[in-house]
Short mmCIF file of C-alpha atoms and ligand atoms in Angstrom, two decimals:
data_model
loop_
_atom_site.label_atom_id
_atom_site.label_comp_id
_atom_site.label_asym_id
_atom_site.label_seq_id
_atom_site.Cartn_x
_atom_site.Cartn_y
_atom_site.Cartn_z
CA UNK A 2 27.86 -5.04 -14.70
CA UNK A 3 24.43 -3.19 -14.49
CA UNK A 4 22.23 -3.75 -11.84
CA UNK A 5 18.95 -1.99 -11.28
CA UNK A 6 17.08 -1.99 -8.26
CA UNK A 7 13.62 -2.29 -7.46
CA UNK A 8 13.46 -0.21 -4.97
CA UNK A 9 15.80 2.67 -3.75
CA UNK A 10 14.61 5.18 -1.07
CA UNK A 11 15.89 9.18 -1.90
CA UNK A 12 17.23 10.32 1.21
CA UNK A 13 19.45 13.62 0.97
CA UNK A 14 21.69 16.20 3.26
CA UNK A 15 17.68 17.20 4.04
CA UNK A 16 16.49 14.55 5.96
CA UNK A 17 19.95 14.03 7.31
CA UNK A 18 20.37 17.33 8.42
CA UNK A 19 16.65 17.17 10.12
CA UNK A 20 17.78 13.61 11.71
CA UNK A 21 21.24 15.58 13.34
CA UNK A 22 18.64 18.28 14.80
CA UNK A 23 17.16 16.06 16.60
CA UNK A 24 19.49 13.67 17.57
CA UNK A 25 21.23 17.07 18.87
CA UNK A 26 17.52 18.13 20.81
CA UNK A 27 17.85 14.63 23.02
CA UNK A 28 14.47 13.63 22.34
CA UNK A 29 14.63 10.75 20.81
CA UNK A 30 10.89 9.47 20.96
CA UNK A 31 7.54 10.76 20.40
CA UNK A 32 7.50 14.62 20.72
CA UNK A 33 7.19 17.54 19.08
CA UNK A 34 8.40 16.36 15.70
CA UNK A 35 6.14 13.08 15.63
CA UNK A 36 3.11 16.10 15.84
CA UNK A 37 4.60 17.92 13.01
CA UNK A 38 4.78 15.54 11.41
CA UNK A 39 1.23 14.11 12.18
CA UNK A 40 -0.49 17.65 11.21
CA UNK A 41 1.45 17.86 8.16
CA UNK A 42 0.23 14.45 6.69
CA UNK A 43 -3.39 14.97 7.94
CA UNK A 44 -3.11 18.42 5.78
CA UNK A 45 -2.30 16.63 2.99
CA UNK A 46 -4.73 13.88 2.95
CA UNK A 47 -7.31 16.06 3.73
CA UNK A 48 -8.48 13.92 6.57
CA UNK A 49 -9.14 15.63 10.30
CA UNK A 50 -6.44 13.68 12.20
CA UNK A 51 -3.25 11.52 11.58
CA UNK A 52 -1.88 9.25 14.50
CA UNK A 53 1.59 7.97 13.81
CA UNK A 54 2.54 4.50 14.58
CA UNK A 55 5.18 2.42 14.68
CA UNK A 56 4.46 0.52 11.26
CA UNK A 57 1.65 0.11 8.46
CA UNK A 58 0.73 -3.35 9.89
CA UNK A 59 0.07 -1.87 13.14
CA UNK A 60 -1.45 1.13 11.27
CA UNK A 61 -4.11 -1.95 10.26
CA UNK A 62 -4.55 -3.23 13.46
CA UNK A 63 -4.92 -0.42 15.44
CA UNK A 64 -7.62 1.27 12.94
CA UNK A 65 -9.52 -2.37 12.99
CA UNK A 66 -9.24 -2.62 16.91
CA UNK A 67 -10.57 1.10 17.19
CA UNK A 68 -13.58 0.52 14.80
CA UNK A 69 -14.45 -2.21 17.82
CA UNK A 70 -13.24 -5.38 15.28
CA UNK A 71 -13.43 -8.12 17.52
CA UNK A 72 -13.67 -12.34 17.53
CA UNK A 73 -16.84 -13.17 15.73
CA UNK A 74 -16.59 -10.70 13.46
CA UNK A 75 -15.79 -11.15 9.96
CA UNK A 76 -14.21 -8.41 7.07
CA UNK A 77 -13.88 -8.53 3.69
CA UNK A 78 -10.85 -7.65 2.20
CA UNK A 79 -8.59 -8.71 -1.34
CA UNK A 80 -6.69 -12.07 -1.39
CA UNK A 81 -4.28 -10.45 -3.91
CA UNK A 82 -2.29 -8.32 -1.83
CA UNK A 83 0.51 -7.82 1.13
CA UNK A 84 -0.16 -10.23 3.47
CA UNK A 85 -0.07 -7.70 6.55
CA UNK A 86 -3.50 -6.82 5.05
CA UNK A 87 -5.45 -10.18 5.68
CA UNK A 88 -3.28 -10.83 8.74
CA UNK A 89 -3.95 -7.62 10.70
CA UNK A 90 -7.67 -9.16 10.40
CA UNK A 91 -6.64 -12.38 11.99
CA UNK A 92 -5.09 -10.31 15.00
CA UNK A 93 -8.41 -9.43 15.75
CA UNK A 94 -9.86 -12.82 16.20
CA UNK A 95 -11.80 -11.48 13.17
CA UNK A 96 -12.25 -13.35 10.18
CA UNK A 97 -11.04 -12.51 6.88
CA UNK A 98 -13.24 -12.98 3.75
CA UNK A 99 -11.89 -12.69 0.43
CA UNK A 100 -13.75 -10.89 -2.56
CA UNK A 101 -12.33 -11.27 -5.86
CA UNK A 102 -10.59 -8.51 -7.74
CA UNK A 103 -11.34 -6.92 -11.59
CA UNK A 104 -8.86 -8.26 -13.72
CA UNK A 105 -7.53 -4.60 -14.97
CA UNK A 106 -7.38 -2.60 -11.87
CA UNK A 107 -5.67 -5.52 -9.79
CA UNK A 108 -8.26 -4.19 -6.92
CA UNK A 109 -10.96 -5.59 -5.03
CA UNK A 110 -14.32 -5.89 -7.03
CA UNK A 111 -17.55 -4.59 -5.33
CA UNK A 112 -19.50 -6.68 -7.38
CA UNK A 113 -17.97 -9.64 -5.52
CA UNK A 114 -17.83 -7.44 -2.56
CA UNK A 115 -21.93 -7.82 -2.23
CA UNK A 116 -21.86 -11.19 -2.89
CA UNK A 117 -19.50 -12.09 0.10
CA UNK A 118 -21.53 -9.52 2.81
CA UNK A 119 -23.30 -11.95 5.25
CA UNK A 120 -24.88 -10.92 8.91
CA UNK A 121 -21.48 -11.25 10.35
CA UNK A 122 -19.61 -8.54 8.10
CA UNK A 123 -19.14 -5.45 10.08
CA UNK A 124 -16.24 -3.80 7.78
CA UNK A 125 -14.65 -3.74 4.52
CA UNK A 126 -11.00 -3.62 4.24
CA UNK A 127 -10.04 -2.12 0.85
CA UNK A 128 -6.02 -1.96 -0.72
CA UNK A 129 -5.05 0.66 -3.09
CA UNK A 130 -3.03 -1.98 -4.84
CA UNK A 131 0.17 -0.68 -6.82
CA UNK A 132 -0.58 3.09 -6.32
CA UNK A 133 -4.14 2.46 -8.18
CA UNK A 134 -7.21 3.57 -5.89
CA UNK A 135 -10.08 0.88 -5.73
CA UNK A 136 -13.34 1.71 -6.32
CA UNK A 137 -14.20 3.99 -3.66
CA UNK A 138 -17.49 4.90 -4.73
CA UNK A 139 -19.04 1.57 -5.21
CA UNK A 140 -17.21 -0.05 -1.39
CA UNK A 141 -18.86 3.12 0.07
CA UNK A 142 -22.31 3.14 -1.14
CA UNK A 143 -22.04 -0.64 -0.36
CA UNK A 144 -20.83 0.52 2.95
CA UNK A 145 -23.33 3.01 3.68
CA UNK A 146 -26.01 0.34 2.20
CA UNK A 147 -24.73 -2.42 4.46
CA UNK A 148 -24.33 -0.72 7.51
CA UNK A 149 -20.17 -1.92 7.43
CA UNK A 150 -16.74 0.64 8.57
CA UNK A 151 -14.47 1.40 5.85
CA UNK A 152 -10.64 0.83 6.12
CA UNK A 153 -8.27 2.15 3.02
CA UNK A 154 -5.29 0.48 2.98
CA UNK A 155 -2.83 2.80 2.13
CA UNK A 156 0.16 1.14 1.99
CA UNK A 157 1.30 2.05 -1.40
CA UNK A 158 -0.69 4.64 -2.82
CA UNK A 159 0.56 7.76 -0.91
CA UNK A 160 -0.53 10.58 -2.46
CA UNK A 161 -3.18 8.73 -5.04
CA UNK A 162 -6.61 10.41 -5.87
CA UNK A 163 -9.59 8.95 -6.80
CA UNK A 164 -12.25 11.33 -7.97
CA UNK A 165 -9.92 14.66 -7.07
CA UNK A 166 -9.62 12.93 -3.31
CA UNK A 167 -6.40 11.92 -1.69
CA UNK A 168 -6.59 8.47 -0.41
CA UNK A 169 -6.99 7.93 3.30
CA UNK A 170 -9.74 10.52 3.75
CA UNK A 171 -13.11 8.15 2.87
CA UNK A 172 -12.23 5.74 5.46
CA UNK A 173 -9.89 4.75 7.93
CA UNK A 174 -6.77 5.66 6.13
CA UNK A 175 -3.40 3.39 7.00
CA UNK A 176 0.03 3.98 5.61
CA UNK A 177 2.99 2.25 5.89
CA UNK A 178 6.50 4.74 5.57
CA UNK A 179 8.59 1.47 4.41
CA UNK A 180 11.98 2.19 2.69
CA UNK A 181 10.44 0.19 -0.75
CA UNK A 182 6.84 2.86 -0.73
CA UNK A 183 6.45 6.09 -2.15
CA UNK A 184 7.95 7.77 0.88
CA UNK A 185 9.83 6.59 3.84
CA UNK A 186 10.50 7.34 7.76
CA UNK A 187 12.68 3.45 7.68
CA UNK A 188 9.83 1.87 9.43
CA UNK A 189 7.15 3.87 10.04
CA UNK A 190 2.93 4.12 9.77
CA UNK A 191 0.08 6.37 9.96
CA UNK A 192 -3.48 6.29 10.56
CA UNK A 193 -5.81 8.70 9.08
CA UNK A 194 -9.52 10.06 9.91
CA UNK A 195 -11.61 12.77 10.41
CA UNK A 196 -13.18 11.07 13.63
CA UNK A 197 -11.91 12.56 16.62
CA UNK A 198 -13.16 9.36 18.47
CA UNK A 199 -11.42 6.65 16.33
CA UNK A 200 -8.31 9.22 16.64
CA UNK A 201 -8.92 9.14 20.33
CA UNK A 202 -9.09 5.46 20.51
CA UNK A 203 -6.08 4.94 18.17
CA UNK A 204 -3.75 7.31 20.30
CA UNK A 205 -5.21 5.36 23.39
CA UNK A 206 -3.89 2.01 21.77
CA UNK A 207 -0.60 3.38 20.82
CA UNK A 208 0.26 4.54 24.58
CA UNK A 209 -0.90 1.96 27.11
CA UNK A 210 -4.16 3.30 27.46
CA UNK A 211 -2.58 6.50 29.05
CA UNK A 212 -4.80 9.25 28.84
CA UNK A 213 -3.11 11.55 31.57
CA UNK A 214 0.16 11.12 32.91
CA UNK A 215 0.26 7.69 34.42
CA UNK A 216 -3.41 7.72 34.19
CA UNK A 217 -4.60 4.36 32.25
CA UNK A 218 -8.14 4.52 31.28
CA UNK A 219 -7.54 1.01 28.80
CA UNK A 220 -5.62 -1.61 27.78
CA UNK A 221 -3.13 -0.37 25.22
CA UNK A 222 0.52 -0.76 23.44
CA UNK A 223 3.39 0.30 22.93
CA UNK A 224 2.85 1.72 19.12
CA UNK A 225 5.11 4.76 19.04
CA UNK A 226 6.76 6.67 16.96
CA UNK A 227 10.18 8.45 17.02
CA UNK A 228 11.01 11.80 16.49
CA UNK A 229 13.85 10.75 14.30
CA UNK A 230 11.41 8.85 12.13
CA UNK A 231 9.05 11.63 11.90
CA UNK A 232 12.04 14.23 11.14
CA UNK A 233 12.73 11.72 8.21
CA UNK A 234 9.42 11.91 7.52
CA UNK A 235 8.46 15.80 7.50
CA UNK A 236 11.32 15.88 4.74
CA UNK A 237 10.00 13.32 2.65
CA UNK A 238 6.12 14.47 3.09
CA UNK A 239 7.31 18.28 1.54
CA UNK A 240 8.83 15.53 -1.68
CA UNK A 241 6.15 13.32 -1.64
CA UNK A 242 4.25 15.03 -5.01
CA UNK A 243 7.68 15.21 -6.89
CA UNK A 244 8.22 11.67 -6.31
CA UNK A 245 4.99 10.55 -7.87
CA UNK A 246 5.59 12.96 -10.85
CA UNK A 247 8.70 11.05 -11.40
CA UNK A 248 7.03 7.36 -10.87
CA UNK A 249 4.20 8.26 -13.21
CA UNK A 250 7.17 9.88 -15.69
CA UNK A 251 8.78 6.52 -15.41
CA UNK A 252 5.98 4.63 -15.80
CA UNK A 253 4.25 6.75 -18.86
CA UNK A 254 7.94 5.63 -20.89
CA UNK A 255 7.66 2.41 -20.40
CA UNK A 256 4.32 2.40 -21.20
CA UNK A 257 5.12 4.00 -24.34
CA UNK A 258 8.09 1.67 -25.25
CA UNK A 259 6.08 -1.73 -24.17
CA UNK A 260 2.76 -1.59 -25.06
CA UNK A 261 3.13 -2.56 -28.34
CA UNK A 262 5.03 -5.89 -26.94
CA UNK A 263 2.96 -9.26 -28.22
CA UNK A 264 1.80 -10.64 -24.72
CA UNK A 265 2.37 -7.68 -23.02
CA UNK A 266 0.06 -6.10 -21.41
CA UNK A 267 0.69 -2.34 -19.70
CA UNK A 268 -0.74 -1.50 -16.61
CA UNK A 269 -4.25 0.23 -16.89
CA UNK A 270 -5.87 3.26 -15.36
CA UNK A 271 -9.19 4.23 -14.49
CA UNK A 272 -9.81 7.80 -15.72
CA UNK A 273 -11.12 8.73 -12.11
CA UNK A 274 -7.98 8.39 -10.31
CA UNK A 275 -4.46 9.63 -10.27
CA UNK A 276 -2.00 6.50 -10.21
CA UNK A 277 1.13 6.68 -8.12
CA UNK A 278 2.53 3.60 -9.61
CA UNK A 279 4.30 2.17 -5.98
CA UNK A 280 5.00 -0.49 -8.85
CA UNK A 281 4.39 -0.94 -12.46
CA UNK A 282 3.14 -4.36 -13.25
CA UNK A 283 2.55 -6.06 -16.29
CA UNK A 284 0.52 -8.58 -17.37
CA UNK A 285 2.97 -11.56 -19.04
CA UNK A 286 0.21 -13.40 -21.45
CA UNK A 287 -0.16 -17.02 -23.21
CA UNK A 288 0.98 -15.24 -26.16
CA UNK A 289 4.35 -14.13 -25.26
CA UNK A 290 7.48 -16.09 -26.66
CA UNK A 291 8.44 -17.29 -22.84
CA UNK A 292 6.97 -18.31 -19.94
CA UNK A 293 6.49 -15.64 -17.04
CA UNK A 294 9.04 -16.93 -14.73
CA UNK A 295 11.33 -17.71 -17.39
CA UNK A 296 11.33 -13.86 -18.41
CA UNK A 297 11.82 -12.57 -14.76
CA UNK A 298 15.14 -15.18 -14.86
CA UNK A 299 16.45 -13.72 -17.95
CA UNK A 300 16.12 -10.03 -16.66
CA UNK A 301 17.52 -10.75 -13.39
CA UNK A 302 20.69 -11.97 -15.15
CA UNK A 303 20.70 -8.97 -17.05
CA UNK A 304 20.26 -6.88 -13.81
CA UNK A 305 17.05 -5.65 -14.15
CA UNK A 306 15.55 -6.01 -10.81
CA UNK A 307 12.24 -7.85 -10.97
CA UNK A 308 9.76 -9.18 -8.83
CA UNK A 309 5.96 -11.01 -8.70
CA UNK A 310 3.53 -9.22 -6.22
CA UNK A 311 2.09 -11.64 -5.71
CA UNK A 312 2.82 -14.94 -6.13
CA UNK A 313 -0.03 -16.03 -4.17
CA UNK A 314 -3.45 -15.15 -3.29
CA UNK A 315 -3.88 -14.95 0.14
CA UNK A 316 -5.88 -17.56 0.73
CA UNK A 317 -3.54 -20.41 -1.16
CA UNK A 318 -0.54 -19.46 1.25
CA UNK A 319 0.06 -22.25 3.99
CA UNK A 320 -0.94 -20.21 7.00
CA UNK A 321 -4.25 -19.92 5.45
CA UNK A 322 -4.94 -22.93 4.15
CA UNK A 323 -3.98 -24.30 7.76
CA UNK A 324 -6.63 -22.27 8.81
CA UNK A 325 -9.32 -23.65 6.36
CA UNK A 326 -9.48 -21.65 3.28
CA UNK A 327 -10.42 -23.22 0.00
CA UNK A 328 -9.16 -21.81 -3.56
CA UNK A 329 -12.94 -21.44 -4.61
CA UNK A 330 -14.30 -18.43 -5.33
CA UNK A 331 -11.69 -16.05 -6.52
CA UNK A 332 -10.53 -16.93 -10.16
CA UNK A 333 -9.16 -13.43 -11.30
CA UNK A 334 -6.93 -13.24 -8.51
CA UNK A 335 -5.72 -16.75 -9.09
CA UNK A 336 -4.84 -16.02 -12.01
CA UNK A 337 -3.29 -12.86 -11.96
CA UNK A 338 -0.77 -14.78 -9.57
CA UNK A 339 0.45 -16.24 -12.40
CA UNK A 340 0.89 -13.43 -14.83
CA UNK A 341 2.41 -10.23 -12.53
CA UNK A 342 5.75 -9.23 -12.95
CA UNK A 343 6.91 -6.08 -11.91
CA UNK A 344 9.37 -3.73 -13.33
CA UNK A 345 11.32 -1.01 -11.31
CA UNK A 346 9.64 2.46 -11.62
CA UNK A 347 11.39 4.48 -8.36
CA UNK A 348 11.99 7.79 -8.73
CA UNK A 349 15.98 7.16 -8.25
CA UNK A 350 15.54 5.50 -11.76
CA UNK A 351 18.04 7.68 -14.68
CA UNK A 352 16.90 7.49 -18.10
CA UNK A 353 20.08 5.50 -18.74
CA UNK A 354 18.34 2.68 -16.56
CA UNK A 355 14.97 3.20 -18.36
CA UNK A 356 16.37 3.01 -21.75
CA UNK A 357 18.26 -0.55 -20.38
CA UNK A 358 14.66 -1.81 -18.77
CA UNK A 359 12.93 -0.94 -22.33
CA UNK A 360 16.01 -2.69 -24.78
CA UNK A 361 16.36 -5.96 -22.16
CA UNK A 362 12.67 -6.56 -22.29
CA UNK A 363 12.52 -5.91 -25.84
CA UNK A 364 15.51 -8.26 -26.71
CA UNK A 365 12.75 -11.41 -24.99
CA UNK A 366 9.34 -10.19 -26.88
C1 PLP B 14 3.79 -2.54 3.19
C2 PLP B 14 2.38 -2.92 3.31
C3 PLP B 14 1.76 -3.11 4.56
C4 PLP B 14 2.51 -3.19 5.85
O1 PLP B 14 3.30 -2.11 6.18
P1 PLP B 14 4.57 -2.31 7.15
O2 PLP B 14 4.99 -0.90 7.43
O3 PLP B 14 5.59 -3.09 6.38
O4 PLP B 14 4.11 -3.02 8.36
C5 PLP B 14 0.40 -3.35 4.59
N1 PLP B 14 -0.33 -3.42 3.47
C6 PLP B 14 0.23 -3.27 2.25
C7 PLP B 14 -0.65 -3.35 1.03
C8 PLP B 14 1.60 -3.03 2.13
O5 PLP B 14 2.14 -2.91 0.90
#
């Protein structure tokens, strides 16, 4: 019986080994390995500073408290994403608003970006959806234009470019070191800038405030970081790049094999950015012999893993619509809900599995 994943993290004698060292070392929480970890990733972005947290959602909220995000407020962000994204708004007080998304990209659209800036908008929250940067250029001229913070979610698009430029280094970066993303510390999140105050503020937030020993100059959290997450993480940060090379591998075959599929339709790329594909998702038209749903059923039972991200905008789930928000005003992202589906592309993928994804979807077009 063959069952394939959608997600399978690579974790070898490496990060083992480097989880033993410092289990051995006795200490356990944030030390020395949580910084070497923290100046590693900041390297790699290219941003100034990293401050580790305890998870991408609090990643979010600590980069939105520390840009001074507060009740009253309001930021724009995409309905058609992980719900931490909208929520970590909420936590705020803030209020989300939802720009629609371009229909090939998946990501937020800055022409519906302007159209949704009011007085109250004091940030835009942008998601590098699937591994595919958004539009960095156009949110940040409409950022510098409008006055407004920027804040990258980074969630799944470690390692992405757009225009030559790692992702999390134009804004507030925040990434989320989840077992399912491109690289894992189990749970796990990092926020990323080259302002030494929002850094400041962030590692503030993270430690009660304490900005001495015992000495607690604001009201902060408990947002920390282990040093047996980190040592996980310093060993998947060196095999970050190889990683993506195998994603985008993956993904260039089955873009090969499947884009000549009636109804089909292949995930696209802007020519500006390098795609990490966190996950490959097609587009399941009118035209194709059976019914979206009905084709995820039929490769389930085959044992190709499967799944819809997402099966609803944000604004049509019930919190949400408890909370007042109509379905007006974002069509594309409506109806990309109902099209997704999305195929396994880890790196843990053999060709064997490949070749089994390509023949089981073929068999149904
Ligand atoms: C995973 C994810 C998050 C949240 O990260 P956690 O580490 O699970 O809290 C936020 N935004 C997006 C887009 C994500 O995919």
């Amino acid at each position: 019986m063959i069952s394939i994943p959608m997600a399978r993290p690579i974790i070898t004698e490496d990060e083992i080994r480097a989880v033993e060292e410092v289990l051995k070392s006795g200490m356990l929480a944030q030390g020395r390995v949580v910084e070497q970890f923290e100046e590693a990733f900041a390297e790699y972005i290219g941003a100034r500073s990293a401050v580790s947290v305890c998870n991408g959602t609090i990643a979010l909220c600590a980069a939105l408290k520390s840009l001074g995000i507060k009740q009253g407020d309001e930021v724009i962000t995409t309905p058609f994403t992980f719900i931490a994204t909208a929520n970590s708004i909420l936590h705020q007080g803030a209020r989300p608003l939802f720009a629609d998304v371009d229909e090939r990209t998946f990501n937020i659209n800055p022409d519906d970006v302007l159209e949704k800036v009011t007085s109250r908008t004091k940030a835009i929250l942008g998601v590098h959806l699937f591994g595919h940067p958004f539009d960095v250029q156009s949110i940040r001229e409409i950022c510098k234009d409008h006055n407004l913070h920027l804040i990258e979610d980074c969630a799944q698009a470690h390692g992405a470019k757009y225009s030559g430029k790692r992702v999390g280094c134009s804004g507030v970066g925040c990434f989320s070191f989840y077992p399912t993303k491109n690289m894992t510390t189990g749970e796990g999140g990092m926020i990323t800038t080259s302002s030494d105050e929002i850094a400041e503020a962030c590692r503030l937030l993270r430690n009660h405030g304490d900005s001495g020993k015992y000495f607690h100059t604001s009201l902060g959290f408990n947002y920390r970081m282990t040093n047996i997450q980190a040592a996980i993480g310093v060993e998947q940060l060196r095999k970050l790049d190889g990683f993506n090379e195998k994603r985008i591998k993956n993904a260039e075959y089955l873009n090969k094999h499947l884009m000549k599929a009636e109804g089909l339709i292949t995930p696209y790329k802007d020519e500006r950015v390098e795609h990490v594909y966190h996950q490959y998702v097609l587009k399941v038209e009118d035209d194709f012999p059976m019914s979206r749903d009905i084709l995820m059923n039929r490769l389930q039972e085959k044992g190709v893993g499967c799944a819809i991200h997402y099966p609803l905008p944000i604004f049509k789930q019930p919190l949400y619509q408890q909370l007042g928000y109509d379905d007006a005003g974002c069509p594309v992202a409506s109806e990309l809900a109902n099209k997704v589906l999305s195929l396994p592309v880890h790196p843990a993928l053999t060709e064997d599995d490949l070749r089994y994804i390509v023949e089981v979807v073929g068999d149904m077009a």
